[in-house]
Coordinates of C-alpha atoms in Angstrom, one line a residue:
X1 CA 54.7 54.3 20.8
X2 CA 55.7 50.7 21.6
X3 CA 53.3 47.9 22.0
X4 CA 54.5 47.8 25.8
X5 CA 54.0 51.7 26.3
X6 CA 50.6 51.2 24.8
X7 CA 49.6 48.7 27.2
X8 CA 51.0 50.6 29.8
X9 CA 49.1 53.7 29.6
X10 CA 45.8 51.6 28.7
X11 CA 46.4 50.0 32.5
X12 CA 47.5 53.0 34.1
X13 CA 44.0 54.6 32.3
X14 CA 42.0 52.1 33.6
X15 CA 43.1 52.7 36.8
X16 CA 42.2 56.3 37.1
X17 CA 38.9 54.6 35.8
X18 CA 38.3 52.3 38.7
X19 CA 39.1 54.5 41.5
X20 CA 36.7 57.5 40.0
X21 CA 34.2 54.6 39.7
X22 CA 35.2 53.4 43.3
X23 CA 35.0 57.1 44.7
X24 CA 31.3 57.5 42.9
X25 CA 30.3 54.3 44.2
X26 CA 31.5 55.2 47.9
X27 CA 29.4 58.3 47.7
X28 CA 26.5 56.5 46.7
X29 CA 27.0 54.1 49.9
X30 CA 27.5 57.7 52.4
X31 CA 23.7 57.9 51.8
X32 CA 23.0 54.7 53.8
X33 CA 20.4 53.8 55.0
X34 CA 18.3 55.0 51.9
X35 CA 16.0 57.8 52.5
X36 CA 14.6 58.3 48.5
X37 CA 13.4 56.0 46.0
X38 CA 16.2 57.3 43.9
X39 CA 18.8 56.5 46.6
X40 CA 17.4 53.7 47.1
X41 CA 17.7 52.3 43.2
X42 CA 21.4 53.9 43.1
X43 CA 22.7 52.1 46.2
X44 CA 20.7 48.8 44.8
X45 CA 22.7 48.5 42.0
X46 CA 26.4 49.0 44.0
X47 CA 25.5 47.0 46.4
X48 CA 24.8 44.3 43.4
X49 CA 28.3 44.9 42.3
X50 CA 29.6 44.0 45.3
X51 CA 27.4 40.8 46.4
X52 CA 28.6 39.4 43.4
X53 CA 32.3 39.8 44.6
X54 CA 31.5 39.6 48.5
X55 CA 28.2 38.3 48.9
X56 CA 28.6 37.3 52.8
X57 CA 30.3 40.7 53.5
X58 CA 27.2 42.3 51.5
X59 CA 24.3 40.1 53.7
X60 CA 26.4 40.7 56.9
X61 CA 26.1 44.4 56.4
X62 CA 22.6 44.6 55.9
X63 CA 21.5 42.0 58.0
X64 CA 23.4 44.7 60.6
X65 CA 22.1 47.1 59.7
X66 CA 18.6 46.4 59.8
X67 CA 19.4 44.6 63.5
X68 CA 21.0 48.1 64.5
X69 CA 17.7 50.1 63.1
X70 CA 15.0 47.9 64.1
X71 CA 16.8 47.4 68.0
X72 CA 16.9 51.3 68.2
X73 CA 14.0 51.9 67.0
X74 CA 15.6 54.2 63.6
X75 CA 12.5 54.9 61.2
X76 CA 13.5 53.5 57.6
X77 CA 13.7 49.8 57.8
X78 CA 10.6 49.8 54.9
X79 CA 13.2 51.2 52.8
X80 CA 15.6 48.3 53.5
X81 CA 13.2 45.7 53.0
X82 CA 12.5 46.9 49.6
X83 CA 16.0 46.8 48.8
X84 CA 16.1 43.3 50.1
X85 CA 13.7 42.7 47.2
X86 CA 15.9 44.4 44.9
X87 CA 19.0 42.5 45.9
X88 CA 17.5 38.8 46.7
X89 CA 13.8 38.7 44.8
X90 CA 10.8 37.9 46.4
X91 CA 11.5 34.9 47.6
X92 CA 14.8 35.0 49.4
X93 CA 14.7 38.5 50.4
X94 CA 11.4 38.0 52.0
X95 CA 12.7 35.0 54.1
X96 CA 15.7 37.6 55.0
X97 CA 13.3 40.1 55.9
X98 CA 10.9 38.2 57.8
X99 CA 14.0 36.9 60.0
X100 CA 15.6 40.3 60.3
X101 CA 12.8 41.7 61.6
X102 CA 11.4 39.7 63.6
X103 CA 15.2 39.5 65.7
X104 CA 15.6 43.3 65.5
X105 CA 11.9 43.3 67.2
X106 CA 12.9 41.3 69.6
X107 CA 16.2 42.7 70.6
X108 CA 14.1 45.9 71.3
X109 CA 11.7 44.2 73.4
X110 CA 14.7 43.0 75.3
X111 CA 16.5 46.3 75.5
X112 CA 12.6 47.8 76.8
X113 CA 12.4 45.2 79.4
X114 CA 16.2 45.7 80.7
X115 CA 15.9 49.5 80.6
X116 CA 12.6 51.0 78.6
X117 CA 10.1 51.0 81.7
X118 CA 11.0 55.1 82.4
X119 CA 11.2 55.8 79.2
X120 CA 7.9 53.8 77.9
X121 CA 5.9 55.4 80.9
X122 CA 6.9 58.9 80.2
X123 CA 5.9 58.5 76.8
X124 CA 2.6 56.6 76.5
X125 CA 1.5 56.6 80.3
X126 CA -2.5 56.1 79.2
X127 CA -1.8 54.0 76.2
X128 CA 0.7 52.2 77.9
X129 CA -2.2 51.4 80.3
X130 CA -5.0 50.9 78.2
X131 CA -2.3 48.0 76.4
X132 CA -2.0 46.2 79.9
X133 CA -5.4 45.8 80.4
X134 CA -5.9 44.6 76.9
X135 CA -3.2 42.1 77.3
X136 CA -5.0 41.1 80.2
X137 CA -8.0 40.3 78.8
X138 CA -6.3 38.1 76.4
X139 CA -4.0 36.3 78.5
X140 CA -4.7 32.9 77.4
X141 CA -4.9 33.7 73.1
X142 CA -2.1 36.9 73.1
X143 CA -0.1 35.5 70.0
X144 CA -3.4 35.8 68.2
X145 CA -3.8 39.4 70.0
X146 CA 0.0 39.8 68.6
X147 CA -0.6 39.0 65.1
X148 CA -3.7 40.7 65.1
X149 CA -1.9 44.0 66.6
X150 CA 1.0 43.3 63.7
X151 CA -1.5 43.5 61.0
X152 CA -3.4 46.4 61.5
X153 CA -2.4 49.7 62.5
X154 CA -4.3 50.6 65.6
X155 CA -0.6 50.6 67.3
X156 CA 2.8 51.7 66.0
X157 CA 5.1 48.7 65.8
X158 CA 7.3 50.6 68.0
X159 CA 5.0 50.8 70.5
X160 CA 4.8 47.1 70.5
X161 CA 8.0 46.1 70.7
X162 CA 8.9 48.4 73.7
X163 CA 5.7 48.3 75.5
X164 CA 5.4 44.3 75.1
X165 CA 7.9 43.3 77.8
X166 CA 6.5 46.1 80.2
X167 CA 3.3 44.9 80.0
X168 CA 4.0 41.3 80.6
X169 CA 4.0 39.5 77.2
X170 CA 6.1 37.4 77.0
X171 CA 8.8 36.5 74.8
X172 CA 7.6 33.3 72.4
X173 CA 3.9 35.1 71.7
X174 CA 5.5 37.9 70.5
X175 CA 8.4 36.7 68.2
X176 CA 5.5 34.2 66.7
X177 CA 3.1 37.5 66.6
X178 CA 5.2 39.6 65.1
X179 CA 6.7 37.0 62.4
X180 CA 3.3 35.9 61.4
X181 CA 1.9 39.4 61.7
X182 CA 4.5 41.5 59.9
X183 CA 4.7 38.6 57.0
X184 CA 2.5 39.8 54.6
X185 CA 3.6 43.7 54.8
X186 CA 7.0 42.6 54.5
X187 CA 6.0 40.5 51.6
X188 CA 4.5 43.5 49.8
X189 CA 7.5 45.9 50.4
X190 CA 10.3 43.0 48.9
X191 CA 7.8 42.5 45.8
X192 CA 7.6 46.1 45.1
X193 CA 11.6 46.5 45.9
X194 CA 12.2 43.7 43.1
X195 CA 10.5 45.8 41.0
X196 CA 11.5 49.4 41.8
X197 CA 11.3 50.7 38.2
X198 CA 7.2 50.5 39.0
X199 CA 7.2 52.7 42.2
X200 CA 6.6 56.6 42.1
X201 CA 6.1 57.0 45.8
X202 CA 6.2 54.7 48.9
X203 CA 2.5 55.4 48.7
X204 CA 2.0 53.0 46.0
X205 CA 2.6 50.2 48.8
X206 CA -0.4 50.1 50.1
X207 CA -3.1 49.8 47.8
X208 CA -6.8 49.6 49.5
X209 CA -7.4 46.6 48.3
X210 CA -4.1 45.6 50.2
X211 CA -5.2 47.5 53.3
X212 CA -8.8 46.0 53.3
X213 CA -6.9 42.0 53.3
X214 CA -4.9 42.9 56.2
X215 CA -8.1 44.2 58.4
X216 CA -9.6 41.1 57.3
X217 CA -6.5 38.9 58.0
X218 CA -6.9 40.7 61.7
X219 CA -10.2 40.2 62.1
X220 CA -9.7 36.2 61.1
X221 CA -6.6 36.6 63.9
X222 CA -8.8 37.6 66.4
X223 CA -12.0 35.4 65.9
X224 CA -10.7 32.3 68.0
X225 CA -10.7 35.0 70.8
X226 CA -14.0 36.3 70.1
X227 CA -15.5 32.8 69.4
X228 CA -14.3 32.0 72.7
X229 CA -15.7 34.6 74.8
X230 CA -18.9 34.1 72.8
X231 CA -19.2 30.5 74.0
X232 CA -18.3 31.8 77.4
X233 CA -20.9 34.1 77.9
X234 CA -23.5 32.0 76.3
X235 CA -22.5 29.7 79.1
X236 CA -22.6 32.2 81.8
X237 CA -26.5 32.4 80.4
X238 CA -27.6 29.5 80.3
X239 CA -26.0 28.8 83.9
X240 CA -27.8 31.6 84.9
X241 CA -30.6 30.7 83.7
X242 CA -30.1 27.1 84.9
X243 CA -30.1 28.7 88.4
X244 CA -32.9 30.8 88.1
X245 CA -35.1 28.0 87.5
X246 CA -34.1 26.0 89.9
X247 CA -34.6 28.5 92.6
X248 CA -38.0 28.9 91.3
X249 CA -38.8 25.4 91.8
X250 CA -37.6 25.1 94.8

């Protein structure tokens, strides 16, 4: 065999190469949006491949993506933002995320105040009332009410985001709520997704040490509010009592 026949079936060998790897790849990518930790470490280390080659066509995609789930309301952005950690690191994946999802929450809450009032009042008629009322109450401190809400789980973030508009928050309390509010469980899931080889289950997330900080990081969201209406009832007392006296003396 010649040096140039050689050569040539080396190349045409590596071709066949590249397009079974291309064709594995491709198969690895069908299962997006991940569903599985093991999914989610395959299509990690394509999508790798290809942010080094493309990395604006690689951030456009997911950036999309998560838009298109979060607007929707499509249960799996957790596993996207720990593939943001696997693809970015902490740092810059947790900025993406925070950004991401904070714009997908509020394209929901605008696609729930253009057309979600049916829908969110079949759904949740008594919670969806109970919420007004508490929104209500808290008229004057709601982005504390907001972030408060975002770190605990006494309501589904999707209950939030299409039940905010109906109720009447408006929009700035609730982008500021919900970027504040989601920041620390977003931070959690992009640290664990830069270091996937340490998960065994989503489970391992949440730790109840990390469960415990966001109740207390609610609680410190909510204690303007509650410091407030302390002072105003101790007021009302004291004005009361003001009154009483003076009708006694009189």
């Amino acid at each position: 065999m010649t040096a140039a026949e050689a050569l040539a079936a080396q190349q045409h060998g590596g071709g066949l190469f590249n397009a079974q790897r291309s064709e594995e790849e491709l198969a690895v990518l069908r299962a997006f949006p991940p569903r599985t930790l093991p999914d989610l470490a395959a299509q990690r280390d394509v999508l790798k491949g290809y942010a080094a080659a493309s990395p604006a066509a690689v951030l456009a995609g997911y950036c999309g993506a998560y838009l298109l789930m979060q607007t929707f309301a499509i249960p799996g952005t957790i596993m996207l933002s720990l593939l943001a950690g696997g693809l970015y690191g902490v740092w810059r994946g947790g900025a993406l995320v925070a950004a991401v999802s904070t714009l997908g929450s509020c394209s929901c809450y605008c696609l729930s105040w253009a057309l979600g009032q049916p829908l969110a009042h079949a759904l949740w008629p008594e919670r969806l009332d109970k919420y007004a009322a508490e929104v209500g109450a808290r008229r004057s401190e709601l982005l504390n009410y907001i972030v408060f809400l975002r770190l605990t789980p006494i309501l589904p973030n999707t209950f939030i985001n299409v039940a905010s508009p109906i109720v009447g928050v408006p929009l700035l309390p609730f982008a500021l709520g919900t970027l504040f509010g989601c920041l620390p469980n977003n931070i959690v899931a992009v640290n664990a997704g830069s270091h996937l080889g340490d998960l065994t289950s989503l489970g391992d997330l949440y730790s109840t040490k990390l469960v415990a900080l966001g109740a207390g990081m609610g609680l410190a969201a909510l204690a303007p509010t509650m410091l407030k209406q302390r002072h105003a009832r101790q007021a009302a007392a004291a004005a009361a009592a003001g009154a009483a006296k003076a009708g006694k003396l009189a």
